[in-house]
Amino acid sequence: MFRMLFYLLIFYLIWKLIEPYLKNLFTANPEVKGNSNQKNININPDDIEDASFKEIDDNKS
């Protein structure tokens, strides 16, 4: 019984060491198509307004 647990522990540790390499081998490297010419959005902090929230009365619901 202890021998089987020992083998399972060894197998688990070896798997954890090998797993990242196997994932890198089998994952496809996606090719990104398109252009990177995007407009820069310039947001002025003075133009941003805070939302006004109204309290909800729990007694009315």
PDB file of N, CA, C and O in Angstrom:
ATOM      1  N   MET A   1       0.829  -1.192   0.000  1.00  0.00           N
ATOM      2  CA  MET A   1       0.000   0.000   0.000  1.00  0.00           C
ATOM      3  C   MET A   1       0.875   1.258   0.000  1.00  0.00           C
ATOM      4  O   MET A   1       0.616   2.184  -0.727  1.00  0.00           O
ATOM      5  N   PHE A   2       1.886   1.245   0.875  1.00  0.00           N
ATOM      6  CA  PHE A   2       2.767   2.411   0.942  1.00  0.00           C
ATOM      7  C   PHE A   2       3.599   2.556  -0.326  1.00  0.00           C
ATOM      8  O   PHE A   2       3.900   3.669  -0.746  1.00  0.00           O
ATOM      9  N   ARG A   3       3.934   1.449  -0.934  1.00  0.00           N
ATOM     10  CA  ARG A   3       4.711   1.489  -2.160  1.00  0.00           C
ATOM     11  C   ARG A   3       3.901   2.144  -3.282  1.00  0.00           C
ATOM     12  O   ARG A   3       4.419   2.953  -4.041  1.00  0.00           O
ATOM     13  N   MET A   4       2.613   1.829  -3.346  1.00  0.00           N
ATOM     14  CA  MET A   4       1.755   2.424  -4.367  1.00  0.00           C
ATOM     15  C   MET A   4       1.606   3.930  -4.141  1.00  0.00           C
ATOM     16  O   MET A   4       1.677   4.725  -5.074  1.00  0.00           O
ATOM     17  N   LEU A   5       1.432   4.346  -2.885  1.00  0.00           N
ATOM     18  CA  LEU A   5       1.352   5.775  -2.585  1.00  0.00           C
ATOM     19  C   LEU A   5       2.659   6.487  -2.923  1.00  0.00           C
ATOM     20  O   LEU A   5       2.653   7.616  -3.422  1.00  0.00           O
ATOM     21  N   PHE A   6       3.752   5.834  -2.653  1.00  0.00           N
ATOM     22  CA  PHE A   6       5.056   6.401  -2.968  1.00  0.00           C
ATOM     23  C   PHE A   6       5.212   6.576  -4.477  1.00  0.00           C
ATOM     24  O   PHE A   6       5.662   7.617  -4.944  1.00  0.00           O
ATOM     25  N   TYR A   7       4.808   5.560  -5.252  1.00  0.00           N
ATOM     26  CA  TYR A   7       4.890   5.661  -6.710  1.00  0.00           C
ATOM     27  C   TYR A   7       3.971   6.758  -7.249  1.00  0.00           C
ATOM     28  O   TYR A   7       4.320   7.490  -8.164  1.00  0.00           O
ATOM     29  N   LEU A   8       2.798   6.874  -6.676  1.00  0.00           N
ATOM     30  CA  LEU A   8       1.885   7.935  -7.098  1.00  0.00           C
ATOM     31  C   LEU A   8       2.463   9.313  -6.785  1.00  0.00           C
ATOM     32  O   LEU A   8       2.337  10.246  -7.588  1.00  0.00           O
ATOM     33  N   LEU A   9       3.085   9.452  -5.661  1.00  0.00           N
ATOM     34  CA  LEU A   9       3.712  10.726  -5.295  1.00  0.00           C
ATOM     35  C   LEU A   9       4.853  11.062  -6.251  1.00  0.00           C
ATOM     36  O   LEU A   9       4.965  12.206  -6.718  1.00  0.00           O
ATOM     37  N   ILE A  10       5.680  10.096  -6.562  1.00  0.00           N
ATOM     38  CA  ILE A  10       6.784  10.309  -7.499  1.00  0.00           C
ATOM     39  C   ILE A  10       6.246  10.672  -8.882  1.00  0.00           C
ATOM     40  O   ILE A  10       6.736  11.603  -9.525  1.00  0.00           O
ATOM     41  N   PHE A  11       5.226   9.935  -9.331  1.00  0.00           N
ATOM     42  CA  PHE A  11       4.620  10.232 -10.629  1.00  0.00           C
ATOM     43  C   PHE A  11       4.042  11.636 -10.654  1.00  0.00           C
ATOM     44  O   PHE A  11       4.212  12.387 -11.624  1.00  0.00           O
ATOM     45  N   TYR A  12       3.381  12.056  -9.583  1.00  0.00           N
ATOM     46  CA  TYR A  12       2.799  13.393  -9.502  1.00  0.00           C
ATOM     47  C   TYR A  12       3.885  14.472  -9.581  1.00  0.00           C
ATOM     48  O   TYR A  12       3.735  15.465 -10.298  1.00  0.00           O
ATOM     49  N   LEU A  13       4.955  14.285  -8.853  1.00  0.00           N
ATOM     50  CA  LEU A  13       6.033  15.283  -8.862  1.00  0.00           C
ATOM     51  C   LEU A  13       6.703  15.369 -10.234  1.00  0.00           C
ATOM     52  O   LEU A  13       7.009  16.466 -10.720  1.00  0.00           O
ATOM     53  N   ILE A  14       6.921  14.224 -10.862  1.00  0.00           N
ATOM     54  CA  ILE A  14       7.511  14.233 -12.205  1.00  0.00           C
ATOM     55  C   ILE A  14       6.561  14.909 -13.190  1.00  0.00           C
ATOM     56  O   ILE A  14       6.985  15.692 -14.038  1.00  0.00           O
ATOM     57  N   TRP A  15       5.261  14.627 -13.058  1.00  0.00           N
ATOM     58  CA  TRP A  15       4.269  15.245 -13.950  1.00  0.00           C
ATOM     59  C   TRP A  15       4.268  16.762 -13.785  1.00  0.00           C
ATOM     60  O   TRP A  15       4.184  17.507 -14.761  1.00  0.00           O
ATOM     61  N   LYS A  16       4.360  17.250 -12.556  1.00  0.00           N
ATOM     62  CA  LYS A  16       4.368  18.693 -12.318  1.00  0.00           C
ATOM     63  C   LYS A  16       5.617  19.361 -12.894  1.00  0.00           C
ATOM     64  O   LYS A  16       5.588  20.526 -13.255  1.00  0.00           O
ATOM     65  N   LEU A  17       6.710  18.626 -12.975  1.00  0.00           N
ATOM     66  CA  LEU A  17       7.919  19.178 -13.574  1.00  0.00           C
ATOM     67  C   LEU A  17       7.838  19.197 -15.098  1.00  0.00           C
ATOM     68  O   LEU A  17       8.343  20.112 -15.744  1.00  0.00           O
ATOM     69  N   ILE A  18       7.205  18.201 -15.688  1.00  0.00           N
ATOM     70  CA  ILE A  18       7.159  18.059 -17.143  1.00  0.00           C
ATOM     71  C   ILE A  18       5.974  18.813 -17.764  1.00  0.00           C
ATOM     72  O   ILE A  18       6.049  19.248 -18.912  1.00  0.00           O
ATOM     73  N   GLU A  19       4.910  18.998 -17.018  1.00  0.00           N
ATOM     74  CA  GLU A  19       3.670  19.571 -17.555  1.00  0.00           C
ATOM     75  C   GLU A  19       3.854  20.910 -18.280  1.00  0.00           C
ATOM     76  O   GLU A  19       3.333  21.090 -19.381  1.00  0.00           O
ATOM     77  N   PRO A  20       4.597  21.890 -17.737  1.00  0.00           N
ATOM     78  CA  PRO A  20       4.740  23.167 -18.462  1.00  0.00           C
ATOM     79  C   PRO A  20       5.415  22.999 -19.831  1.00  0.00           C
ATOM     80  O   PRO A  20       5.053  23.680 -20.789  1.00  0.00           O
ATOM     81  N   TYR A  21       6.373  22.096 -19.924  1.00  0.00           N
ATOM     82  CA  TYR A  21       7.059  21.881 -21.197  1.00  0.00           C
ATOM     83  C   TYR A  21       6.122  21.230 -22.211  1.00  0.00           C
ATOM     84  O   TYR A  21       6.155  21.560 -23.389  1.00  0.00           O
ATOM     85  N   LEU A  22       5.296  20.303 -21.754  1.00  0.00           N
ATOM     86  CA  LEU A  22       4.350  19.657 -22.661  1.00  0.00           C
ATOM     87  C   LEU A  22       3.292  20.639 -23.147  1.00  0.00           C
ATOM     88  O   LEU A  22       2.880  20.600 -24.305  1.00  0.00           O
ATOM     89  N   LYS A  23       2.854  21.535 -22.275  1.00  0.00           N
ATOM     90  CA  LYS A  23       1.865  22.540 -22.686  1.00  0.00           C
ATOM     91  C   LYS A  23       2.449  23.472 -23.743  1.00  0.00           C
ATOM     92  O   LYS A  23       1.762  23.861 -24.670  1.00  0.00           O
ATOM     93  N   ASN A  24       3.715  23.833 -23.594  1.00  0.00           N
ATOM     94  CA  ASN A  24       4.354  24.712 -24.582  1.00  0.00           C
ATOM     95  C   ASN A  24       4.525  24.013 -25.925  1.00  0.00           C
ATOM     96  O   ASN A  24       4.470  24.658 -26.968  1.00  0.00           O
ATOM     97  N   LEU A  25       4.731  22.713 -25.922  1.00  0.00           N
ATOM     98  CA  LEU A  25       4.898  21.979 -27.172  1.00  0.00           C
ATOM     99  C   LEU A  25       3.598  21.878 -27.953  1.00  0.00           C
ATOM    100  O   LEU A  25       3.592  21.958 -29.181  1.00  0.00           O
ATOM    101  N   PHE A  26       2.489  21.703 -27.261  1.00  0.00           N
ATOM    102  CA  PHE A  26       1.229  21.426 -27.934  1.00  0.00           C
ATOM    103  C   PHE A  26       0.341  22.648 -28.117  1.00  0.00           C
ATOM    104  O   PHE A  26      -0.700  22.551 -28.758  1.00  0.00           O
ATOM    105  N   THR A  27       0.694  23.785 -27.580  1.00  0.00           N
ATOM    106  CA  THR A  27      -0.119  24.986 -27.796  1.00  0.00           C
ATOM    107  C   THR A  27       0.325  25.655 -29.087  1.00  0.00           C
ATOM    108  O   THR A  27       1.509  25.777 -29.376  1.00  0.00           O
ATOM    109  N   ALA A  28      -0.653  26.068 -29.863  1.00  0.00           N
ATOM    110  CA  ALA A  28      -0.358  26.730 -31.134  1.00  0.00           C
ATOM    111  C   ALA A  28      -0.018  28.197 -30.866  1.00  0.00           C
ATOM    112  O   ALA A  28      -0.591  28.833 -29.994  1.00  0.00           O
ATOM    113  N   ASN A  29       0.906  28.707 -31.638  1.00  0.00           N
ATOM    114  CA  ASN A  29       1.237  30.121 -31.540  1.00  0.00           C
ATOM    115  C   ASN A  29       0.337  30.878 -32.508  1.00  0.00           C
ATOM    116  O   ASN A  29       0.549  30.833 -33.716  1.00  0.00           O
ATOM    117  N   PRO A  30      -0.678  31.563 -31.990  1.00  0.00           N
ATOM    118  CA  PRO A  30      -1.602  32.251 -32.883  1.00  0.00           C
ATOM    119  C   PRO A  30      -0.920  33.439 -33.559  1.00  0.00           C
ATOM    120  O   PRO A  30      -0.140  34.167 -32.945  1.00  0.00           O
ATOM    121  N   GLU A  31      -1.228  33.606 -34.816  1.00  0.00           N
ATOM    122  CA  GLU A  31      -0.674  34.718 -35.576  1.00  0.00           C
ATOM    123  C   GLU A  31      -1.660  35.877 -35.501  1.00  0.00           C
ATOM    124  O   GLU A  31      -2.830  35.729 -35.841  1.00  0.00           O
ATOM    125  N   VAL A  32      -1.200  37.005 -35.056  1.00  0.00           N
ATOM    126  CA  VAL A  32      -2.054  38.168 -34.912  1.00  0.00           C
ATOM    127  C   VAL A  32      -2.031  38.942 -36.219  1.00  0.00           C
ATOM    128  O   VAL A  32      -0.969  39.349 -36.691  1.00  0.00           O
ATOM    129  N   LYS A  33      -3.216  39.110 -36.795  1.00  0.00           N
ATOM    130  CA  LYS A  33      -3.317  39.859 -38.044  1.00  0.00           C
ATOM    131  C   LYS A  33      -4.016  41.174 -37.775  1.00  0.00           C
ATOM    132  O   LYS A  33      -4.859  41.288 -36.909  1.00  0.00           O
ATOM    133  N   GLY A  34      -3.675  42.147 -38.555  1.00  0.00           N
ATOM    134  CA  GLY A  34      -4.271  43.466 -38.389  1.00  0.00           C
ATOM    135  C   GLY A  34      -3.184  44.512 -38.258  1.00  0.00           C
ATOM    136  O   GLY A  34      -1.995  44.227 -38.308  1.00  0.00           O
ATOM    137  N   ASN A  35      -3.613  45.732 -38.094  1.00  0.00           N
ATOM    138  CA  ASN A  35      -2.624  46.795 -37.958  1.00  0.00           C
ATOM    139  C   ASN A  35      -2.676  47.368 -36.554  1.00  0.00           C
ATOM    140  O   ASN A  35      -3.672  47.273 -35.858  1.00  0.00           O
ATOM    141  N   SER A  36      -1.592  47.964 -36.168  1.00  0.00           N
ATOM    142  CA  SER A  36      -1.517  48.541 -34.835  1.00  0.00           C
ATOM    143  C   SER A  36      -1.704  50.054 -34.866  1.00  0.00           C
ATOM    144  O   SER A  36      -1.379  50.718 -33.893  1.00  0.00           O
ATOM    145  N   ASN A  37      -2.191  50.563 -35.968  1.00  0.00           N
ATOM    146  CA  ASN A  37      -2.419  52.008 -36.065  1.00  0.00           C
ATOM    147  C   ASN A  37      -3.784  52.332 -35.473  1.00  0.00           C
ATOM    148  O   ASN A  37      -4.799  52.284 -36.139  1.00  0.00           O
ATOM    149  N   GLN A  38      -3.793  52.647 -34.214  1.00  0.00           N
ATOM    150  CA  GLN A  38      -5.027  52.982 -33.527  1.00  0.00           C
ATOM    151  C   GLN A  38      -4.949  54.422 -33.067  1.00  0.00           C
ATOM    152  O   GLN A  38      -3.876  54.936 -32.767  1.00  0.00           O
ATOM    153  N   LYS A  39      -6.124  55.043 -33.005  1.00  0.00           N
ATOM    154  CA  LYS A  39      -6.171  56.417 -32.513  1.00  0.00           C
ATOM    155  C   LYS A  39      -5.905  56.416 -31.010  1.00  0.00           C
ATOM    156  O   LYS A  39      -6.406  55.574 -30.284  1.00  0.00           O
ATOM    157  N   ASN A  40      -5.119  57.361 -30.578  1.00  0.00           N
ATOM    158  CA  ASN A  40      -4.922  57.539 -29.149  1.00  0.00           C
ATOM    159  C   ASN A  40      -6.093  58.350 -28.612  1.00  0.00           C
ATOM    160  O   ASN A  40      -6.447  59.394 -29.154  1.00  0.00           O
ATOM    161  N   ILE A  41      -6.679  57.860 -27.547  1.00  0.00           N
ATOM    162  CA  ILE A  41      -7.810  58.556 -26.945  1.00  0.00           C
ATOM    163  C   ILE A  41      -7.267  59.441 -25.832  1.00  0.00           C
ATOM    164  O   ILE A  41      -6.722  58.949 -24.847  1.00  0.00           O
ATOM    165  N   ASN A  42      -7.414  60.719 -26.020  1.00  0.00           N
ATOM    166  CA  ASN A  42      -6.978  61.669 -25.003  1.00  0.00           C
ATOM    167  C   ASN A  42      -8.195  62.101 -24.202  1.00  0.00           C
ATOM    168  O   ASN A  42      -9.064  62.810 -24.697  1.00  0.00           O
ATOM    169  N   ILE A  43      -8.267  61.661 -22.962  1.00  0.00           N
ATOM    170  CA  ILE A  43      -9.389  61.995 -22.089  1.00  0.00           C
ATOM    171  C   ILE A  43      -8.904  63.003 -21.068  1.00  0.00           C
ATOM    172  O   ILE A  43      -7.943  62.773 -20.343  1.00  0.00           O
ATOM    173  N   ASN A  44      -9.604  64.102 -21.029  1.00  0.00           N
ATOM    174  CA  ASN A  44      -9.295  65.152 -20.074  1.00  0.00           C
ATOM    175  C   ASN A  44     -10.019  64.836 -18.765  1.00  0.00           C
ATOM    176  O   ASN A  44     -11.234  64.656 -18.753  1.00  0.00           O
ATOM    177  N   PRO A  45      -9.315  64.745 -17.647  1.00  0.00           N
ATOM    178  CA  PRO A  45      -9.982  64.432 -16.370  1.00  0.00           C
ATOM    179  C   PRO A  45     -11.028  65.467 -15.972  1.00  0.00           C
ATOM    180  O   PRO A  45     -11.949  65.164 -15.224  1.00  0.00           O
ATOM    181  N   ASP A  46     -10.913  66.690 -16.487  1.00  0.00           N
ATOM    182  CA  ASP A  46     -11.905  67.713 -16.155  1.00  0.00           C
ATOM    183  C   ASP A  46     -13.243  67.448 -16.846  1.00  0.00           C
ATOM    184  O   ASP A  46     -14.279  67.953 -16.419  1.00  0.00           O
ATOM    185  N   ASP A  47     -13.230  66.674 -17.935  1.00  0.00           N
ATOM    186  CA  ASP A  47     -14.463  66.381 -18.663  1.00  0.00           C
ATOM    187  C   ASP A  47     -15.247  65.212 -18.070  1.00  0.00           C
ATOM    188  O   ASP A  47     -16.375  64.951 -18.477  1.00  0.00           O
ATOM    189  N   ILE A  48     -14.679  64.518 -17.113  1.00  0.00           N
ATOM    190  CA  ILE A  48     -15.339  63.356 -16.529  1.00  0.00           C
ATOM    191  C   ILE A  48     -16.218  63.817 -15.370  1.00  0.00           C
ATOM    192  O   ILE A  48     -15.780  64.546 -14.491  1.00  0.00           O
ATOM    193  N   GLU A  49     -17.477  63.374 -15.398  1.00  0.00           N
ATOM    194  CA  GLU A  49     -18.410  63.742 -14.331  1.00  0.00           C
ATOM    195  C   GLU A  49     -18.721  62.511 -13.492  1.00  0.00           C
ATOM    196  O   GLU A  49     -18.804  61.403 -14.007  1.00  0.00           O
ATOM    197  N   ASP A  50     -18.910  62.714 -12.214  1.00  0.00           N
ATOM    198  CA  ASP A  50     -19.301  61.627 -11.325  1.00  0.00           C
ATOM    199  C   ASP A  50     -20.789  61.362 -11.478  1.00  0.00           C
ATOM    200  O   ASP A  50     -21.584  62.281 -11.691  1.00  0.00           O
ATOM    201  N   ALA A  51     -21.163  60.120 -11.346  1.00  0.00           N
ATOM    202  CA  ALA A  51     -22.576  59.757 -11.402  1.00  0.00           C
ATOM    203  C   ALA A  51     -23.221  60.093 -10.067  1.00  0.00           C
ATOM    204  O   ALA A  51     -22.608  59.990  -9.009  1.00  0.00           O
ATOM    205  N   SER A  52     -24.471  60.513 -10.128  1.00  0.00           N
ATOM    206  CA  SER A  52     -25.184  60.786  -8.883  1.00  0.00           C
ATOM    207  C   SER A  52     -26.117  59.612  -8.612  1.00  0.00           C
ATOM    208  O   SER A  52     -26.896  59.205  -9.472  1.00  0.00           O
ATOM    209  N   PHE A  53     -26.000  59.059  -7.423  1.00  0.00           N
ATOM    210  CA  PHE A  53     -26.785  57.903  -7.042  1.00  0.00           C
ATOM    211  C   PHE A  53     -27.849  58.307  -6.032  1.00  0.00           C
ATOM    212  O   PHE A  53     -27.659  59.226  -5.241  1.00  0.00           O
ATOM    213  N   LYS A  54     -28.959  57.614  -6.077  1.00  0.00           N
ATOM    214  CA  LYS A  54     -30.058  57.876  -5.175  1.00  0.00           C
ATOM    215  C   LYS A  54     -30.158  56.696  -4.211  1.00  0.00           C
ATOM    216  O   LYS A  54     -30.052  55.551  -4.616  1.00  0.00           O
ATOM    217  N   GLU A  55     -30.351  56.970  -2.951  1.00  0.00           N
ATOM    218  CA  GLU A  55     -30.484  55.910  -1.947  1.00  0.00           C
ATOM    219  C   GLU A  55     -31.786  55.163  -2.161  1.00  0.00           C
ATOM    220  O   GLU A  55     -32.818  55.739  -2.480  1.00  0.00           O
ATOM    221  N   ILE A  56     -31.738  53.862  -1.968  1.00  0.00           N
ATOM    222  CA  ILE A  56     -32.920  53.019  -2.106  1.00  0.00           C
ATOM    223  C   ILE A  56     -33.454  52.738  -0.716  1.00  0.00           C
ATOM    224  O   ILE A  56     -32.721  52.268   0.169  1.00  0.00           O
ATOM    225  N   ASP A  57     -34.718  53.021  -0.528  1.00  0.00           N
ATOM    226  CA  ASP A  57     -35.345  52.785   0.766  1.00  0.00           C
ATOM    227  C   ASP A  57     -35.807  51.336   0.810  1.00  0.00           C
ATOM    228  O   ASP A  57     -36.689  50.920   0.070  1.00  0.00           O
ATOM    229  N   ASP A  58     -35.207  50.536   1.704  1.00  0.00           N
ATOM    230  CA  ASP A  58     -35.542  49.114   1.807  1.00  0.00           C
ATOM    231  C   ASP A  58     -36.939  48.900   2.397  1.00  0.00           C
ATOM    232  O   ASP A  58     -37.532  47.849   2.196  1.00  0.00           O
ATOM    233  N   ASN A  59     -37.457  49.860   3.122  1.00  0.00           N
ATOM    234  CA  ASN A  59     -38.764  49.700   3.739  1.00  0.00           C
ATOM    235  C   ASN A  59     -39.888  49.722   2.705  1.00  0.00           C
ATOM    236  O   ASN A  59     -40.946  49.148   2.928  1.00  0.00           O
ATOM    237  N   LYS A  60     -39.698  50.407   1.596  1.00  0.00           N
ATOM    238  CA  LYS A  60     -40.748  50.539   0.577  1.00  0.00           C
ATOM    239  C   LYS A  60     -40.843  49.317  -0.314  1.00  0.00           C
ATOM    240  O   LYS A  60     -41.843  49.103  -0.960  1.00  0.00           O
ATOM    241  N   SER A  61     -39.800  48.520  -0.380  1.00  0.00           N
ATOM    242  CA  SER A  61     -39.842  47.368  -1.295  1.00  0.00           C
ATOM    243  C   SER A  61     -40.364  46.121  -0.636  1.00  0.00           C
ATOM    244  O   SER A  61     -40.610  45.973   0.477  1.00  0.00           O
TER     245      SER A  61
END
